[in-house]
N, CA and C of each residue as an Amber inpcrd file, in Angstrom:
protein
   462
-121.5380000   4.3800000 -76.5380000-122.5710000   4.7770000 -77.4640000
-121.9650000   5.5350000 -78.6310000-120.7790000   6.5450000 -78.5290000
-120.8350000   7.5450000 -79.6190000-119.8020000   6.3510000 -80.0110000
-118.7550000   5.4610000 -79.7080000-117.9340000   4.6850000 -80.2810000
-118.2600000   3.4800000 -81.4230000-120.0110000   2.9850000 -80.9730000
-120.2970000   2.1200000 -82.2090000-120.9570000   3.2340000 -82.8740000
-121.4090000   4.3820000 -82.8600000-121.3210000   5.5020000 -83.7860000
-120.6580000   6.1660000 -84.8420000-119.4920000   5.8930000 -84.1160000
-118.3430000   6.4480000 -85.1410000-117.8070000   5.2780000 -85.7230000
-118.1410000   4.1780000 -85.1440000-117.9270000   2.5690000 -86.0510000
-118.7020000   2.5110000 -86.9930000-119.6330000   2.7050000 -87.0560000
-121.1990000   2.6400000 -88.4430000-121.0620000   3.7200000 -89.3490000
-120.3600000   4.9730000 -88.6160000-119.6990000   6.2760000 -89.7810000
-118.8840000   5.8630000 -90.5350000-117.9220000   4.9810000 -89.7920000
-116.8060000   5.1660000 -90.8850000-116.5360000   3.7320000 -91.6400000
-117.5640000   2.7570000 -90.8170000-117.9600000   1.2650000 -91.9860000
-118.9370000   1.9370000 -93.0820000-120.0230000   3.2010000 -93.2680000
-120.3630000   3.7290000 -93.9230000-119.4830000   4.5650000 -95.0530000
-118.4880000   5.0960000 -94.3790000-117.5380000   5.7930000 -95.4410000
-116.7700000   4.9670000 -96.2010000-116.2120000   4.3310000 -95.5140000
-115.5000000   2.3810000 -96.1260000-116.1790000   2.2970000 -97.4570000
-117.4070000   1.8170000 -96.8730000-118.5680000   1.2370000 -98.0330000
-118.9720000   2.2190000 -99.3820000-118.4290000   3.2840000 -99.1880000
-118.7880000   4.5030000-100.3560000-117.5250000   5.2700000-100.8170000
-116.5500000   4.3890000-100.5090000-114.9940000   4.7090000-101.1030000
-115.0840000   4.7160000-101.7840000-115.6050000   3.8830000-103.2730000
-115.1640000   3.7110000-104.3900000-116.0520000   4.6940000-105.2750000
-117.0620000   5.4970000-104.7730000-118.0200000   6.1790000-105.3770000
-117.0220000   7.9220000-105.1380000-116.0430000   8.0120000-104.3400000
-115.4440000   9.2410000-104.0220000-114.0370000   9.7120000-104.2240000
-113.5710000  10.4490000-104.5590000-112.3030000  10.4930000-104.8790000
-111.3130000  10.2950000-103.4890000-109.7700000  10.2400000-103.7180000
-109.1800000   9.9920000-102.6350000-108.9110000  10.6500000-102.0940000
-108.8490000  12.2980000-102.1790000-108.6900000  13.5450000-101.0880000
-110.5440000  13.2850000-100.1280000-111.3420000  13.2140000-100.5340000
-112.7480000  13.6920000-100.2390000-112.5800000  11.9700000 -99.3900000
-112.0100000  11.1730000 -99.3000000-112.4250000   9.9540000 -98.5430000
-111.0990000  10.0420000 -97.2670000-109.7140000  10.2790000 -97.6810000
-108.9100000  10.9570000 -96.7060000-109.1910000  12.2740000 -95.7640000
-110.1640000  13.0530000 -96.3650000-110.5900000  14.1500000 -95.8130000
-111.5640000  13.3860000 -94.6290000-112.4690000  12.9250000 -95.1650000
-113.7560000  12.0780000 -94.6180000-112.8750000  11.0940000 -92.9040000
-111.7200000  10.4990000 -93.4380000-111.0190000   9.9170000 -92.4450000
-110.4360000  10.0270000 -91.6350000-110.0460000  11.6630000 -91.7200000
-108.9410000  12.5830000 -91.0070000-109.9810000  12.8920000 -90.0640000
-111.4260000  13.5850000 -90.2410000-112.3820000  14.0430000 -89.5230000
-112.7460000  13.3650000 -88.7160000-112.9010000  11.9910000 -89.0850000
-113.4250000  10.8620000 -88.1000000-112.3230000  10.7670000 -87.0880000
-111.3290000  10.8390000 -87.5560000-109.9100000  10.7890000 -86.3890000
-110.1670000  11.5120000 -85.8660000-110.1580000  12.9790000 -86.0580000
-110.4250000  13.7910000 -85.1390000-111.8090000  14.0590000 -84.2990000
-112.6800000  13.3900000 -84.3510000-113.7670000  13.1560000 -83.5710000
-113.4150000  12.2330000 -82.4770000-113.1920000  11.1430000 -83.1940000
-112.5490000   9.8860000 -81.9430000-111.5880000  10.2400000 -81.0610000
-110.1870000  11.5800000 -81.2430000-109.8300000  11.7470000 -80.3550000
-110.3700000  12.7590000 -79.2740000-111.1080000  13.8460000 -80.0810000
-111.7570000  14.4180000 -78.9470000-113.1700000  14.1580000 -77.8270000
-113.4640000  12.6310000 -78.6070000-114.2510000  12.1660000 -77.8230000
-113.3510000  11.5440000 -76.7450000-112.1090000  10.6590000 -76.8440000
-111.7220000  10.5540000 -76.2740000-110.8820000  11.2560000 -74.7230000
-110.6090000  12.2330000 -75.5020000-110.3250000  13.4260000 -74.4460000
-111.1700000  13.8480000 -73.1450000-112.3920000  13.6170000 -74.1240000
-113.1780000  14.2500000 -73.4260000-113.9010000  13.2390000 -72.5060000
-113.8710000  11.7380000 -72.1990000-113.9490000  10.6940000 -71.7670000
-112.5610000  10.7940000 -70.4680000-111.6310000  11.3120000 -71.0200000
-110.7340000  11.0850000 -69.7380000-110.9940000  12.4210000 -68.7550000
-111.8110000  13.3910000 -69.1970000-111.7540000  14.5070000 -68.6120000
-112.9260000  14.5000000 -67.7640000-113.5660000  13.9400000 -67.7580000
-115.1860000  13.9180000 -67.3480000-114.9110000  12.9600000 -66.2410000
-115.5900000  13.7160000 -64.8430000-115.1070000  13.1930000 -63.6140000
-116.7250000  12.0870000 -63.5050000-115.8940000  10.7870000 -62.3040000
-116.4750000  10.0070000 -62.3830000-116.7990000   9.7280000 -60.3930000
-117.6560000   8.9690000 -60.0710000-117.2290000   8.9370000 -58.5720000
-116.9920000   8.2660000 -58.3940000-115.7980000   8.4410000 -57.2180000
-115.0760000   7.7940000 -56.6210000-114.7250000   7.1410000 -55.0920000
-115.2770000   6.0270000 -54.6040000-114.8970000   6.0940000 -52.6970000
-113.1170000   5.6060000 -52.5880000-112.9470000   6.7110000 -51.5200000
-111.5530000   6.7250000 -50.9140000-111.5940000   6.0300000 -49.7550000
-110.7550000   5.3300000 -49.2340000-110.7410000   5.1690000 -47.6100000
-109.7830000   5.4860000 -47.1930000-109.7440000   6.0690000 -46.1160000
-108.6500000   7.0040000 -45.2970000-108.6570000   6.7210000 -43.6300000
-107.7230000   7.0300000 -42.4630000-107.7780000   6.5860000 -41.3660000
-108.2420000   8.1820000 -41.0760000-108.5890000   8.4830000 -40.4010000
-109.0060000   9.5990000 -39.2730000-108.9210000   9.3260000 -38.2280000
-108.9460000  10.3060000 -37.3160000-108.8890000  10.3340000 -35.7390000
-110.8350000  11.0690000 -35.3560000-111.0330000  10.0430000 -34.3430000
-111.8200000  10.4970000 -34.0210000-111.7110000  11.1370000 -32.0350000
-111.9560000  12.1010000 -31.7500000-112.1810000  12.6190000 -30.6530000
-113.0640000  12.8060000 -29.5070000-113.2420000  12.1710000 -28.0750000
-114.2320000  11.9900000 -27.6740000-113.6800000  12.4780000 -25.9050000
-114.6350000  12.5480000 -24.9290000-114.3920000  12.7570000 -23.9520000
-115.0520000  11.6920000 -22.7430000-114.6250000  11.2190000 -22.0050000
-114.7140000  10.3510000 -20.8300000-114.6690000  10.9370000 -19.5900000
-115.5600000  10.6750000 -18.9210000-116.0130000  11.4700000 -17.7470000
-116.3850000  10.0240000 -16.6700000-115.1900000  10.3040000 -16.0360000
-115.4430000   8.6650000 -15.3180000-116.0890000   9.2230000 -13.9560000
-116.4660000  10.3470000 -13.3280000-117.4740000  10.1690000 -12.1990000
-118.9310000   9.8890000 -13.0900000-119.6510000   9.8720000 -13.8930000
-120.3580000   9.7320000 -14.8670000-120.9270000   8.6380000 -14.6570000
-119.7420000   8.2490000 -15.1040000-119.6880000   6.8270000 -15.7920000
-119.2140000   5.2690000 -14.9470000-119.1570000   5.7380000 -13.4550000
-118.4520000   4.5200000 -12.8200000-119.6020000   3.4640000 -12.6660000
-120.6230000   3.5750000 -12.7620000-121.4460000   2.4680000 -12.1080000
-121.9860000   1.1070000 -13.6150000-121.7370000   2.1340000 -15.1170000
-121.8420000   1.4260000 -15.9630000-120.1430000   1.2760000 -16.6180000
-120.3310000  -0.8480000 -17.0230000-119.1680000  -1.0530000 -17.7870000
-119.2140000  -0.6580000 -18.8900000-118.3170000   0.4340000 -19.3320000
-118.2060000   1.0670000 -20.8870000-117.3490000  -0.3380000 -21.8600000
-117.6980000  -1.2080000 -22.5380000-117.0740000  -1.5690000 -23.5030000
-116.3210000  -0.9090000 -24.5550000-116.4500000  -0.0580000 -25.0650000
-115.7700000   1.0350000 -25.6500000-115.0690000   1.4110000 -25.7100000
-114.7590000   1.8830000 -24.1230000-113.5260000   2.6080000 -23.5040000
-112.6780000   1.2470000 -23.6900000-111.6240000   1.5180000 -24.6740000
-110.0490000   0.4250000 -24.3580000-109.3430000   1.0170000 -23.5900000
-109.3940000   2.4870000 -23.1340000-108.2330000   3.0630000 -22.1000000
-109.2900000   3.3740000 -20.7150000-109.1430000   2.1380000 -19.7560000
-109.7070000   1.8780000 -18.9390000-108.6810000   2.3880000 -17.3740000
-108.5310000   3.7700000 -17.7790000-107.0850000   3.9780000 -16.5190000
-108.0400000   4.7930000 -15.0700000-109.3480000   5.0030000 -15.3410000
-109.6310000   5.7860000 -14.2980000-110.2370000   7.0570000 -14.3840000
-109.3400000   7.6230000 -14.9580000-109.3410000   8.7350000 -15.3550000
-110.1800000   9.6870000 -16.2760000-110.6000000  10.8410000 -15.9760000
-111.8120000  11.3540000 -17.0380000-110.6450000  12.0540000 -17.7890000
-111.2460000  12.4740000 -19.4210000-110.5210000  13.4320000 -20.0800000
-110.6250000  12.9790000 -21.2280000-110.2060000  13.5710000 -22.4540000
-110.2690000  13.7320000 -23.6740000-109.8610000  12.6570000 -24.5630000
-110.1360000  11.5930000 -25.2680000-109.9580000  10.5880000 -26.0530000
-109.3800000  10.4500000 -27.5920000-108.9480000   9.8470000 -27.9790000
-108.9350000   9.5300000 -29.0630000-108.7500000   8.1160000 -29.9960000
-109.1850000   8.1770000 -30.7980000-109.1800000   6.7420000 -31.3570000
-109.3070000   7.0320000 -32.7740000-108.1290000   6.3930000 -32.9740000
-108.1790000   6.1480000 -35.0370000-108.7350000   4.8640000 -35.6280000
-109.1930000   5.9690000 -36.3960000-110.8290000   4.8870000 -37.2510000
-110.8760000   4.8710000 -38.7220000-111.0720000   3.8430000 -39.4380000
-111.0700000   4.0920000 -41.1050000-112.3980000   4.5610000 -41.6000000
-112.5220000   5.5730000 -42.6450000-113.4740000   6.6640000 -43.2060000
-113.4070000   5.9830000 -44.4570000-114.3140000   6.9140000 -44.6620000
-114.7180000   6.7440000 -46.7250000-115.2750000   7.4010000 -46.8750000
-115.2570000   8.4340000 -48.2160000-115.7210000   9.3050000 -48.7220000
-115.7880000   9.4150000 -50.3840000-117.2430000   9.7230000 -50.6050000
-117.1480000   9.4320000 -52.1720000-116.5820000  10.8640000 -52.5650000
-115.9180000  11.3120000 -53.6510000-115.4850000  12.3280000 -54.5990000
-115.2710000  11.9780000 -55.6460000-115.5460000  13.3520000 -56.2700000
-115.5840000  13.2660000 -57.6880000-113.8170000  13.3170000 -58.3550000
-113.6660000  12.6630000 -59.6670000-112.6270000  12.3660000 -59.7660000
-112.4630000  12.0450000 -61.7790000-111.1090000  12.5940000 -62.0810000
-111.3480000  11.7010000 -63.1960000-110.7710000  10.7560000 -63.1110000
-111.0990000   9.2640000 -64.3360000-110.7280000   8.2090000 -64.1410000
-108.9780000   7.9540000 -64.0880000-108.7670000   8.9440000 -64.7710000
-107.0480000   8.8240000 -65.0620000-106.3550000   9.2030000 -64.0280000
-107.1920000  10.1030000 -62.8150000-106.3750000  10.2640000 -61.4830000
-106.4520000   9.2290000 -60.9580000-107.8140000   8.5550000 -60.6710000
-108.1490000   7.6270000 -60.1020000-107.4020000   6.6700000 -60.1660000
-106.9610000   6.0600000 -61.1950000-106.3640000   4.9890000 -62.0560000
-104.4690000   5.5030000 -61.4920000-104.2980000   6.6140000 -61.8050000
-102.8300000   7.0440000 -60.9990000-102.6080000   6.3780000 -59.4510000
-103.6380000   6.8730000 -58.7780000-103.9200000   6.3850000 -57.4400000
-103.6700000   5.7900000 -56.9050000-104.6030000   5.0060000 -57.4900000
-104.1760000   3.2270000 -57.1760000-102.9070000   2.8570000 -57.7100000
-102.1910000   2.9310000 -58.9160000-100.5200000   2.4910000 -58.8220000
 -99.8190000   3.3130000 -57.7240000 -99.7570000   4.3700000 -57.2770000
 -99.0740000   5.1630000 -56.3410000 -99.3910000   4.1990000 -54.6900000
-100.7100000   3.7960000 -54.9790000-101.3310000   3.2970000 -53.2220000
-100.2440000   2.2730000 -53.5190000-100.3340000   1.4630000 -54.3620000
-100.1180000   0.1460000 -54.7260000 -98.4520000   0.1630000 -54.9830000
 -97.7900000   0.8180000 -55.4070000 -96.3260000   0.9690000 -54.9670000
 -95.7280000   1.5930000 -54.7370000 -95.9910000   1.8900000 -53.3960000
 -95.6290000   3.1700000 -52.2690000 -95.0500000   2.1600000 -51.4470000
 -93.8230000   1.9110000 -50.5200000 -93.7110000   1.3470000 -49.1270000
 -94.8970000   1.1350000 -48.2510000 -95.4540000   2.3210000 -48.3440000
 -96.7320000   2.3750000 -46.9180000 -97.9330000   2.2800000 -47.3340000
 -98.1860000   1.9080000 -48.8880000 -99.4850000   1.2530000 -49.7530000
-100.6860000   2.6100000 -49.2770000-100.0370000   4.0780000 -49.3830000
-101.1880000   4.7530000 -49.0530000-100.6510000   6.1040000 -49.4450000
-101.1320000   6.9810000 -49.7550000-100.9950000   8.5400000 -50.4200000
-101.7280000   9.6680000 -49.7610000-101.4040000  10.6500000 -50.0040000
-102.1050000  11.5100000 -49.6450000-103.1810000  12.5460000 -50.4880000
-104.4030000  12.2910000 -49.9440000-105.7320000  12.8610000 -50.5950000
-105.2980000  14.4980000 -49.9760000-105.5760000  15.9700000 -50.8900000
-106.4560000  16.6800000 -50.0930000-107.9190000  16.9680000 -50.4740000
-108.6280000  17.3940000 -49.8040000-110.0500000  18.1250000 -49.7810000
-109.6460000  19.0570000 -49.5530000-108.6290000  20.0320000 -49.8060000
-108.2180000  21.6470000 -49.7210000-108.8330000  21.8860000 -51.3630000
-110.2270000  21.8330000 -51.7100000-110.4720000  22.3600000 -53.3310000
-111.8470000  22.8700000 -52.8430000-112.3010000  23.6800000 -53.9300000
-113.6530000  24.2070000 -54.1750000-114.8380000  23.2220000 -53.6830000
-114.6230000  21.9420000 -54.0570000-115.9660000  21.4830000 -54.2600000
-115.7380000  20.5340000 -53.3450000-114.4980000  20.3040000 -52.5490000
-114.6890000  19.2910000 -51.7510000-114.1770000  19.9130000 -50.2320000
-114.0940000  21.3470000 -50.4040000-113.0290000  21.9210000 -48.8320000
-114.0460000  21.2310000 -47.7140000-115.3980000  21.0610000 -47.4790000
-115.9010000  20.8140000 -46.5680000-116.4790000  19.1680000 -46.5890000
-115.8440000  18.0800000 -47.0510000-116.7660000  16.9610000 -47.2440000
-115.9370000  16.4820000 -45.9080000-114.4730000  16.9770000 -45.6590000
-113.9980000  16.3630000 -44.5370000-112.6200000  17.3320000 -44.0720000
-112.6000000  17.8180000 -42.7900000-112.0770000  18.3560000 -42.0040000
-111.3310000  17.3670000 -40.7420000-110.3760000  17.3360000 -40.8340000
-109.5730000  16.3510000 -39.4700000-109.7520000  17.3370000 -38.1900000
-110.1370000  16.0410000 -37.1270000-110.0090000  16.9720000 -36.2330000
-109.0100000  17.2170000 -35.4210000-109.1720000  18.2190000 -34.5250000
-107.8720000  18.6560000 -32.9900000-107.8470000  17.2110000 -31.9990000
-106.9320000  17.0910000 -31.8610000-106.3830000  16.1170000 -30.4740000
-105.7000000  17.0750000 -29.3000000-106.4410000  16.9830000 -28.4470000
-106.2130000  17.6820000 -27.0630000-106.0340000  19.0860000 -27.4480000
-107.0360000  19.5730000 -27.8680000-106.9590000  20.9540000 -28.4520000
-105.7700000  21.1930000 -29.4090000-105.3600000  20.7140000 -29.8230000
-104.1660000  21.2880000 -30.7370000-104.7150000  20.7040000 -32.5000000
-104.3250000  21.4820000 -33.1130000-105.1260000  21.7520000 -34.5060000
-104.3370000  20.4960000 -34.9400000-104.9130000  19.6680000 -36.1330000
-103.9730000  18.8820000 -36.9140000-102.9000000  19.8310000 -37.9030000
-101.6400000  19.6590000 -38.2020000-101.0410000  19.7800000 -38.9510000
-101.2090000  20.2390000 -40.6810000-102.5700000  19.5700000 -41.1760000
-102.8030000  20.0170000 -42.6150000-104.5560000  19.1910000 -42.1860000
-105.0070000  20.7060000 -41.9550000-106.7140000  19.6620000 -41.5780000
-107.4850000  19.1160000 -43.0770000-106.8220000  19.2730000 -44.1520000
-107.8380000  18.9240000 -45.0010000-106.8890000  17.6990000 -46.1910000
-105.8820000  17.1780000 -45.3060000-104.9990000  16.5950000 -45.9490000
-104.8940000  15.2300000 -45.2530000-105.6870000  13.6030000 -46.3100000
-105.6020000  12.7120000 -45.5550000-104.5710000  11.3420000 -45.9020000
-104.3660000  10.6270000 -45.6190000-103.6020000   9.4970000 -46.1330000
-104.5540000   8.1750000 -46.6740000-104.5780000   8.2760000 -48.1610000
-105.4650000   7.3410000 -48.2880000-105.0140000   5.8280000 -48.5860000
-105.4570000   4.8310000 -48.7310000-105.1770000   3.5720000 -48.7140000
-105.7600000   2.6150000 -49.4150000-106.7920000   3.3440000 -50.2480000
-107.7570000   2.6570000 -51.3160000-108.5240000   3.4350000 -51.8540000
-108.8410000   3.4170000 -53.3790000-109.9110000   3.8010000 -54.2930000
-110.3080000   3.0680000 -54.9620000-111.8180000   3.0450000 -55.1980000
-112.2510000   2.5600000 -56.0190000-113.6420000   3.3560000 -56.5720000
-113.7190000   2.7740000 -57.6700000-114.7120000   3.9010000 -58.8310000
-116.2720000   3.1430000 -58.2190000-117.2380000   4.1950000 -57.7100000
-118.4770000   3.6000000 -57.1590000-119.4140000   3.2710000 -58.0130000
């Protein structure tokens, strides 16, 4: 919107060159430059949303006196045994973002060896959208730090 704006300004100033001297039409042109870049600036600065996908662990518990008389499909670790589970699962989460990180992102996902980076949610506005959890009681390593594997602008 403000870009065919500043297109009709300055096909307007164009059109009334010859009625103005050449400081007052260079002046006129310099200004318009400097509008277009701080619109621009301000286009790369302005966060946009974004979905990530990331693997997580999810944590669960199995209680096989419970559970013996029904077949759990679910359960892939079929040993007998009751106790604490885990299974890694792919997530997604929208955040806010500007486009020029975003756009970083994806070349980093995209030529990395392991086609994946690391997100955190250790910030103000996102510390709580996702927390990793404990495996067998023991804390993860960086709970707010994930490995992501795709972005895209929603």
């Amino acid at each position: 919107m403000a870009t065919s704006s500043n297109s009709s300004m300055m096909a307007t100033i164009d059109s009334l060159k010859d009625k103005m001297s050449d400081e007052v039409y260079l002046a006129l042109c310099e200004k318009m430059k400097e509008l277009h870049t701080e619109q621009q600036r301000q286009d790369n600065d302005s966060k946009i949303p974004a979905r990530i996908w990331f693997m997580t662990v999810r944590t669960f518990y199995v209680n096989k006196d419970d559970d013996e008389d029904e077949d759990d499909d679910d359960d892939d670790d079929d040993d007998g045994v009751s106790g604490e589970r885990y299974r890694i699962e792919p997530s997604q989460k929208i955040v806010m973002m500007t486009r020029p990180i975003m756009e970083c992102m994806k070349r980093i996902i995209n030529d990395s060896p392991m086609h994946c980076m690391d997100y955190s949610f250790d910030n103000p506005s996102n510390r709580w959208i996702h927390v990793e959890s404990p495996i067998r009681g023991i804390p993860p390593f960086k709970t707010h730090i994930v490995k992501v594997f795709r972005v895209d602008e929603v």
